[in-house]
Short mmCIF file of C-alpha atoms in Angstrom, two decimals:
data_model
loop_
_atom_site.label_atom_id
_atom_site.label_comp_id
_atom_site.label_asym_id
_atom_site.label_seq_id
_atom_site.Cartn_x
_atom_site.Cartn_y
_atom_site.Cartn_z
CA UNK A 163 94.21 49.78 140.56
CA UNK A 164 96.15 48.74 143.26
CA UNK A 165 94.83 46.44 145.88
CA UNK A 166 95.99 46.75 149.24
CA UNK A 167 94.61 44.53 152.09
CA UNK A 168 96.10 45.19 155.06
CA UNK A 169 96.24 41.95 158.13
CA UNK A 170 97.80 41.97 161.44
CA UNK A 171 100.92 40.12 159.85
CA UNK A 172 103.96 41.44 161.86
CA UNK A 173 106.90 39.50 159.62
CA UNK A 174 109.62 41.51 161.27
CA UNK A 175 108.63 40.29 164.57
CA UNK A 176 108.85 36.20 162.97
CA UNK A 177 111.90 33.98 164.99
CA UNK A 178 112.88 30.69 163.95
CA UNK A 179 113.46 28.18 166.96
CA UNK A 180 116.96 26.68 166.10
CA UNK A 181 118.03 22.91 166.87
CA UNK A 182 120.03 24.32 170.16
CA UNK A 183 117.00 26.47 171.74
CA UNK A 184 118.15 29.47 170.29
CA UNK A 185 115.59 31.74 168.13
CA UNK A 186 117.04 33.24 165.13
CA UNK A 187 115.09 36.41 163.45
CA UNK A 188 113.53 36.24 160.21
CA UNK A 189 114.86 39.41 158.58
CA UNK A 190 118.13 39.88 158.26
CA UNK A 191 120.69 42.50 156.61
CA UNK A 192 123.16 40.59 154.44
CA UNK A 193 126.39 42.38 153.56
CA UNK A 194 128.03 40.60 150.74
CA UNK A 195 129.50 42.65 147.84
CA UNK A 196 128.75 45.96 149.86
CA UNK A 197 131.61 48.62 149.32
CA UNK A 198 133.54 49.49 151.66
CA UNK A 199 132.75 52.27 153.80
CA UNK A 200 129.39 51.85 152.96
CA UNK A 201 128.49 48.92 155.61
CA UNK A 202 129.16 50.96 158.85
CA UNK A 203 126.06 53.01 157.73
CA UNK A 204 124.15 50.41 156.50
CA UNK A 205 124.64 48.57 159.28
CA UNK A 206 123.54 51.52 161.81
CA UNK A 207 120.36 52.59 159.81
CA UNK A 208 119.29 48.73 159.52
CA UNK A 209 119.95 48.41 163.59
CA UNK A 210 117.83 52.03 163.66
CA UNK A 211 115.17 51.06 161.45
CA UNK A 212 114.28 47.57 163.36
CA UNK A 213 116.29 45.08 161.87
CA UNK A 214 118.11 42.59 164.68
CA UNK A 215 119.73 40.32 162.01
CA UNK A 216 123.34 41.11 161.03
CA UNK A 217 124.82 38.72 158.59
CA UNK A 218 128.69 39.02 157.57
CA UNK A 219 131.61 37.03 156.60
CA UNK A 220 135.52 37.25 157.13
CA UNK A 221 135.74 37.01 153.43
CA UNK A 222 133.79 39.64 153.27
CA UNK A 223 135.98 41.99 153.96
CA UNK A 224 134.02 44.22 156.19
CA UNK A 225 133.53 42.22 159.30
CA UNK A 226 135.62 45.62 160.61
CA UNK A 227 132.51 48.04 159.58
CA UNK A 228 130.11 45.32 160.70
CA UNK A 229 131.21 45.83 164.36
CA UNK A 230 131.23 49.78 164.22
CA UNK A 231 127.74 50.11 162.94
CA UNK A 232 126.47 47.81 165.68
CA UNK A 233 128.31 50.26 168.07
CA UNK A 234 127.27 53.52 166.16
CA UNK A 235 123.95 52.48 166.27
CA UNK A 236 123.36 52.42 169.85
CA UNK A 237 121.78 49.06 170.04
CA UNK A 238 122.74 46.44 172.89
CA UNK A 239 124.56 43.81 171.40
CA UNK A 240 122.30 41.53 173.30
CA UNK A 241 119.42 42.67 171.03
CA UNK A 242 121.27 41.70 167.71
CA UNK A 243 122.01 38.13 166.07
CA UNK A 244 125.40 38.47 164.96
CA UNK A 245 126.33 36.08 162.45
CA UNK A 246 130.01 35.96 160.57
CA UNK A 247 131.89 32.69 158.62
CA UNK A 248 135.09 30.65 158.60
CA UNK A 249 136.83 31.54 155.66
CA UNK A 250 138.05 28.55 153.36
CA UNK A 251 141.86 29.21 153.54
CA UNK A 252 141.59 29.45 157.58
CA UNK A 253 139.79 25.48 157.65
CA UNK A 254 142.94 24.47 159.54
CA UNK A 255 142.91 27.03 161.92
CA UNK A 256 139.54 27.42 163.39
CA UNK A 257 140.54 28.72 166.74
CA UNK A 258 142.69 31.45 165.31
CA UNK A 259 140.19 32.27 162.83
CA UNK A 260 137.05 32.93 164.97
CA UNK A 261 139.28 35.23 167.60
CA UNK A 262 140.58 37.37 164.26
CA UNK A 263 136.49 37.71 163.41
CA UNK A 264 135.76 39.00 167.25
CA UNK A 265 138.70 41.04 167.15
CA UNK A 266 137.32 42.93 163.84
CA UNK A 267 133.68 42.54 165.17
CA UNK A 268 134.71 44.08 168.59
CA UNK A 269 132.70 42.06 170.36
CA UNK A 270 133.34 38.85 172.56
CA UNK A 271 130.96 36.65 170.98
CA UNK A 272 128.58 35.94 167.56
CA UNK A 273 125.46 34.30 167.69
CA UNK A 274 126.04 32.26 164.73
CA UNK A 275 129.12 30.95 162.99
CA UNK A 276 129.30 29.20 159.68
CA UNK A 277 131.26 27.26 157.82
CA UNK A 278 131.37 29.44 155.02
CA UNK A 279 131.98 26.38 152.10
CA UNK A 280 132.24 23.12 152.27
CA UNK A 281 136.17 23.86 150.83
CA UNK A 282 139.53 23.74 152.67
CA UNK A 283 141.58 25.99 150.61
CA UNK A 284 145.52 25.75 150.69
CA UNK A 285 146.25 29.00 152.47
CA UNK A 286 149.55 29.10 149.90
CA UNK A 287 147.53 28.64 147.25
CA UNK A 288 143.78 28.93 146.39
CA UNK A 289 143.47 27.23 143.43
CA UNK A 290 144.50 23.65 145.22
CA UNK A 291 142.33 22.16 148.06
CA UNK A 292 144.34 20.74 151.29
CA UNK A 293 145.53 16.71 150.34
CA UNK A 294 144.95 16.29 154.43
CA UNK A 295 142.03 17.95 155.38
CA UNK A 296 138.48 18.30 154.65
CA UNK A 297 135.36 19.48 155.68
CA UNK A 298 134.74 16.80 157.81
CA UNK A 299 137.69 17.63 159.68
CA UNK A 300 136.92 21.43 160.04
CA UNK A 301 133.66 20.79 161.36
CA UNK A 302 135.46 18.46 164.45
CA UNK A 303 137.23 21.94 164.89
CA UNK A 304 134.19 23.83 165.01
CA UNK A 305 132.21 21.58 167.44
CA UNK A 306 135.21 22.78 170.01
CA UNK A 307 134.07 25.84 169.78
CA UNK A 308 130.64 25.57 171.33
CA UNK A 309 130.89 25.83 175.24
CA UNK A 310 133.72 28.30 174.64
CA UNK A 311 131.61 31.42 174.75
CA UNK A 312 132.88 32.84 171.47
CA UNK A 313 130.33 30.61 169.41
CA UNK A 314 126.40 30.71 170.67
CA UNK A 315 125.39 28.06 167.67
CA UNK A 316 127.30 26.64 164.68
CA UNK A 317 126.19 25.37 161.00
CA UNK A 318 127.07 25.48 157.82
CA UNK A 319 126.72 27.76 154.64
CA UNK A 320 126.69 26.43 150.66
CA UNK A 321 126.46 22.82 151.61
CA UNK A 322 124.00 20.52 148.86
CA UNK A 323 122.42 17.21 150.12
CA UNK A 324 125.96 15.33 148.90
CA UNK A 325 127.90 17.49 151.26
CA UNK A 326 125.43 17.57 153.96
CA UNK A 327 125.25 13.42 154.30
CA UNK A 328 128.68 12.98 153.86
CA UNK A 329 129.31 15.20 157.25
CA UNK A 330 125.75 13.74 159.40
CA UNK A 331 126.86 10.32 159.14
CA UNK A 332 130.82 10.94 159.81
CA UNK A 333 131.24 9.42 163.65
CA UNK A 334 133.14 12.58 164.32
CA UNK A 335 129.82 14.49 163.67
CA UNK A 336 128.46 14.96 167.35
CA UNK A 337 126.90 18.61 166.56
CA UNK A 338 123.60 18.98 163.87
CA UNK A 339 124.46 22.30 162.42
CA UNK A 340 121.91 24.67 163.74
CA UNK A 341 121.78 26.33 160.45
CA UNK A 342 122.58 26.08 156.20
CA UNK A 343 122.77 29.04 154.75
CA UNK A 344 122.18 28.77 151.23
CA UNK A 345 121.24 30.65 148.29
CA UNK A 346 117.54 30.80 147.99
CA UNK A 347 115.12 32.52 145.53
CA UNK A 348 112.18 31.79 143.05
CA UNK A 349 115.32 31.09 140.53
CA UNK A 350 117.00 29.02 142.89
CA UNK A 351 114.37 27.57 145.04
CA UNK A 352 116.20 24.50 145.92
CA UNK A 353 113.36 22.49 147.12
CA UNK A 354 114.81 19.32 147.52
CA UNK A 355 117.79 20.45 150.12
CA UNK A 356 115.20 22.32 151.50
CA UNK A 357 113.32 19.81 152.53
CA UNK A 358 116.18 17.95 153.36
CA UNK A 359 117.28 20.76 155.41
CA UNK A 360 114.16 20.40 157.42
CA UNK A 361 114.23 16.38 157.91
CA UNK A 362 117.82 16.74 159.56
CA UNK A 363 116.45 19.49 161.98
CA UNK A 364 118.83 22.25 160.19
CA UNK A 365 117.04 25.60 159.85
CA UNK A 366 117.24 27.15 155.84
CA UNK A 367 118.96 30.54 155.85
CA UNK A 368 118.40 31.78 152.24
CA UNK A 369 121.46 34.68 150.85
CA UNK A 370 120.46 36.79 147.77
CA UNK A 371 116.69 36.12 148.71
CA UNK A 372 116.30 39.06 146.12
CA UNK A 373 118.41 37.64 143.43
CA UNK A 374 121.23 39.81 143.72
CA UNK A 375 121.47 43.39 141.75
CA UNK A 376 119.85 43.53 138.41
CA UNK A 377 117.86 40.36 139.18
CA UNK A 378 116.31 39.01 136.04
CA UNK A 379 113.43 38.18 138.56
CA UNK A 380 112.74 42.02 138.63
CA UNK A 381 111.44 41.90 135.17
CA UNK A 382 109.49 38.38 135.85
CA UNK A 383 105.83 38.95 134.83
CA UNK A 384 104.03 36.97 137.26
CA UNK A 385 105.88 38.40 140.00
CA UNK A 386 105.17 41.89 138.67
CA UNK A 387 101.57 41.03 138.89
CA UNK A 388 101.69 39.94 142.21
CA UNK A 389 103.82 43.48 143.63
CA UNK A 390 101.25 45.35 141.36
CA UNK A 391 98.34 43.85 143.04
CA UNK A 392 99.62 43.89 146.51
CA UNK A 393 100.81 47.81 145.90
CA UNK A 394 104.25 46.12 147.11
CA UNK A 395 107.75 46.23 145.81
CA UNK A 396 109.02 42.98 143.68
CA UNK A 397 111.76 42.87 146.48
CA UNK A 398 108.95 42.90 149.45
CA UNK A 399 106.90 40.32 147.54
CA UNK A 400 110.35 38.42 147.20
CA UNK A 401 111.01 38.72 151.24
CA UNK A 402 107.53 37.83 151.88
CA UNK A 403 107.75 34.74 150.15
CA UNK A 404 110.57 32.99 151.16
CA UNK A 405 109.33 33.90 155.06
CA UNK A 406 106.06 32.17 153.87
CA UNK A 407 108.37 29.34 153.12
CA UNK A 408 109.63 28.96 156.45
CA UNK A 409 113.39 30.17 156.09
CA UNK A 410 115.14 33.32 157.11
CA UNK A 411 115.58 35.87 154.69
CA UNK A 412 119.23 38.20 154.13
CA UNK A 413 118.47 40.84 152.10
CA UNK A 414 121.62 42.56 151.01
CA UNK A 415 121.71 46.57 150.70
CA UNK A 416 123.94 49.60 151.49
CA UNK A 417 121.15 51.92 149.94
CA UNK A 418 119.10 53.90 153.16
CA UNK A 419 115.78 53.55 151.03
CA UNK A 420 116.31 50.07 150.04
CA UNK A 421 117.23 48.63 153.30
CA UNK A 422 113.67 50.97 155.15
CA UNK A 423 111.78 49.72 152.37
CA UNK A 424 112.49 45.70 152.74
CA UNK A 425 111.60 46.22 155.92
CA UNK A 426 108.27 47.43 155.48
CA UNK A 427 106.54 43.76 155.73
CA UNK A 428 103.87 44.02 158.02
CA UNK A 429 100.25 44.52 158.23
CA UNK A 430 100.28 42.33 154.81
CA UNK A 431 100.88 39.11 153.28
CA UNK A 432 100.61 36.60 150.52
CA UNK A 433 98.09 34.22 149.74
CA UNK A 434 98.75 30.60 149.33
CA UNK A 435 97.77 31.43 145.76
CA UNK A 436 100.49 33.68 145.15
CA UNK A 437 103.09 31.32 146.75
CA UNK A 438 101.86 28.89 144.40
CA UNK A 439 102.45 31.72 141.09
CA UNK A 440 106.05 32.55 142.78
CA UNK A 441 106.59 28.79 143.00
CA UNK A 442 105.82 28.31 138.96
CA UNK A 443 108.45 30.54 138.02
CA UNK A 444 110.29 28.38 135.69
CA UNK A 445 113.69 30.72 134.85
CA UNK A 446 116.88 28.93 137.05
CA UNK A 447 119.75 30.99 137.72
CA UNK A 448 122.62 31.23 140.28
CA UNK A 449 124.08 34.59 141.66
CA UNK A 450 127.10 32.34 143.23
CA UNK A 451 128.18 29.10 141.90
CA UNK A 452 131.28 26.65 142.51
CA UNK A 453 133.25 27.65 139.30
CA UNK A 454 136.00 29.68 141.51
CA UNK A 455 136.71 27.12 144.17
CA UNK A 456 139.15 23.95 143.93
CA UNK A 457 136.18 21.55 144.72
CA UNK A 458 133.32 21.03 143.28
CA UNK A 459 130.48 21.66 146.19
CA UNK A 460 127.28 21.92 144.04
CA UNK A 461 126.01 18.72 142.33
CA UNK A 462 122.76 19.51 140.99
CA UNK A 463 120.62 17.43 142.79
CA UNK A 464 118.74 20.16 145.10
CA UNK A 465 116.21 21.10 143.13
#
């Protein structure tokens, strides 16, 4: 029998106060590995349904679509929190790079912009990293950008505790990234940069909070239990508990039911109890590792 207790919990209405003053939403719709012509409408229902969280990436592909559902959908672009990436082969040209993503966004500013990977890609050829140039030296860029109206906040995405202390203690580091997105979920709970995260003032942005498509955390028992028991979806009981957690979750879907459904997150909650069940989940996996870049940016030592 299914249990439902219903509480005033209003989880779509949850902000998290950044390091610069700015308040980021909770809930957000990712858009990694979405076909294309499939985000425009994604992108519009999510904007229809509630959602104010719009998470993208030039790699991506779509940044294009991205920009036409936020128009199609009727929404002021004030209301949304806009978020796209510098993409690794572009670490040299920063400036260029975040005009291209407005230009395909068709709008004249994001809220957020990210450092996609800690990785400067040759640009004439991906399988070598730049001999001159580093991370360190693309975040100098990116610090230009604030005061320029084109960037509202800037952090960083896929960067461990290694990464991360190499670029805080750099003299050239005069900006705390606002945010690290990183990939968070019971299998990849990363609880060390987490905390880390937190110490530094950096806000935790977790991608594939769901565990990606066909999630082996779908067929988890104890996370089963819980969805039964709370008459909830594994994926809402998945949203629910990284929010509990205190990051901001990116749920990625292109599917109309999917994307109402992990939005249906209020009026309930977990119990410290079943944070504690999620947390015992012993299974580790990664949706996206390091394997494809010409660095090595994940060292183990997160978790």
């Amino acid at each position: 029998m299914k249990r439902i207790i219903m509480t005033t919990t209003k989880n779509t209405a949850k902000s998290y106060k950044l390091n610069t003053g700015a308040s980021i939403p909770a809930v957000g719709l990712g858009t990694w590995r979405s076909e294309p012509n499939e985000v425009k409408t994604a992108v519009q229902v999510a904007l229809g349904r509630g959602y104010r969280h719009i998470d993208t990436a030039f790699a991506y592909g779509n940044e294009k679509e991205v920009g036409e559902g936020i128009k199609a959908s009727g929404v002021s672009r004030e209301d949304i929190w806009l978020t796209t990436k510098l993409d690794n082969p572009w670490h040299k040209r920063v400036g260029e790079a975040i005009d291209k993503s407005l230009e395909n966004l068709g709008t004249s500013y994001v809220d957020l912009y990210l450092m996609h990977w800690p990785s400067s890609t040759d640009p004439d050829d991906l399988t070598k990293h730049l001999e001159d140039w580093d991370f360190v030296d693309t975040w100098r860029e990116m610090q230009k950008l604030v005061g320029t109206g084109k960037v509202r906040n800037i952090g960083v995405s896929n960067f461990g505790i290694k990464n991360l202390e190499r670029l805080l203690n750099d003299p050239s580091c005069k900006i705390v990234p606002a945010v690290n997105q990183i990939e968070l979920h019971p299998g990849n709970p990363s609880p060390k940069l987490v905390a880390y995260n937190s110490s530094k003032g950096i806000h935790s942005s977790g991608y594939s909070p769901l565990g990606s498509a066909n999630s082996p955390l779908y067929s988890n028992e104890t996370l089963l239990a819980i969805a039964k028991d709370k008459g909830r979806t594994p994926q809402q009981v998945l949203l629910a508990w990284g929010l509990h957690k205190g990051w901001s979750v990116l749920p990625k879907s292109v599917t109309i039911p999917r994307i109402e459904a992990n939005w249906e997150l209020d009026g309930w909650d977990l119990t410290d109890e079943d944070v504690k069940k999620i947390d015992s989940i012993q299974e580790r996996f990664k949706v996206c590792g390091d394997s494809w870049l010409p660095v090595k940016v994940f060292f183990g030592d997160d978790e």
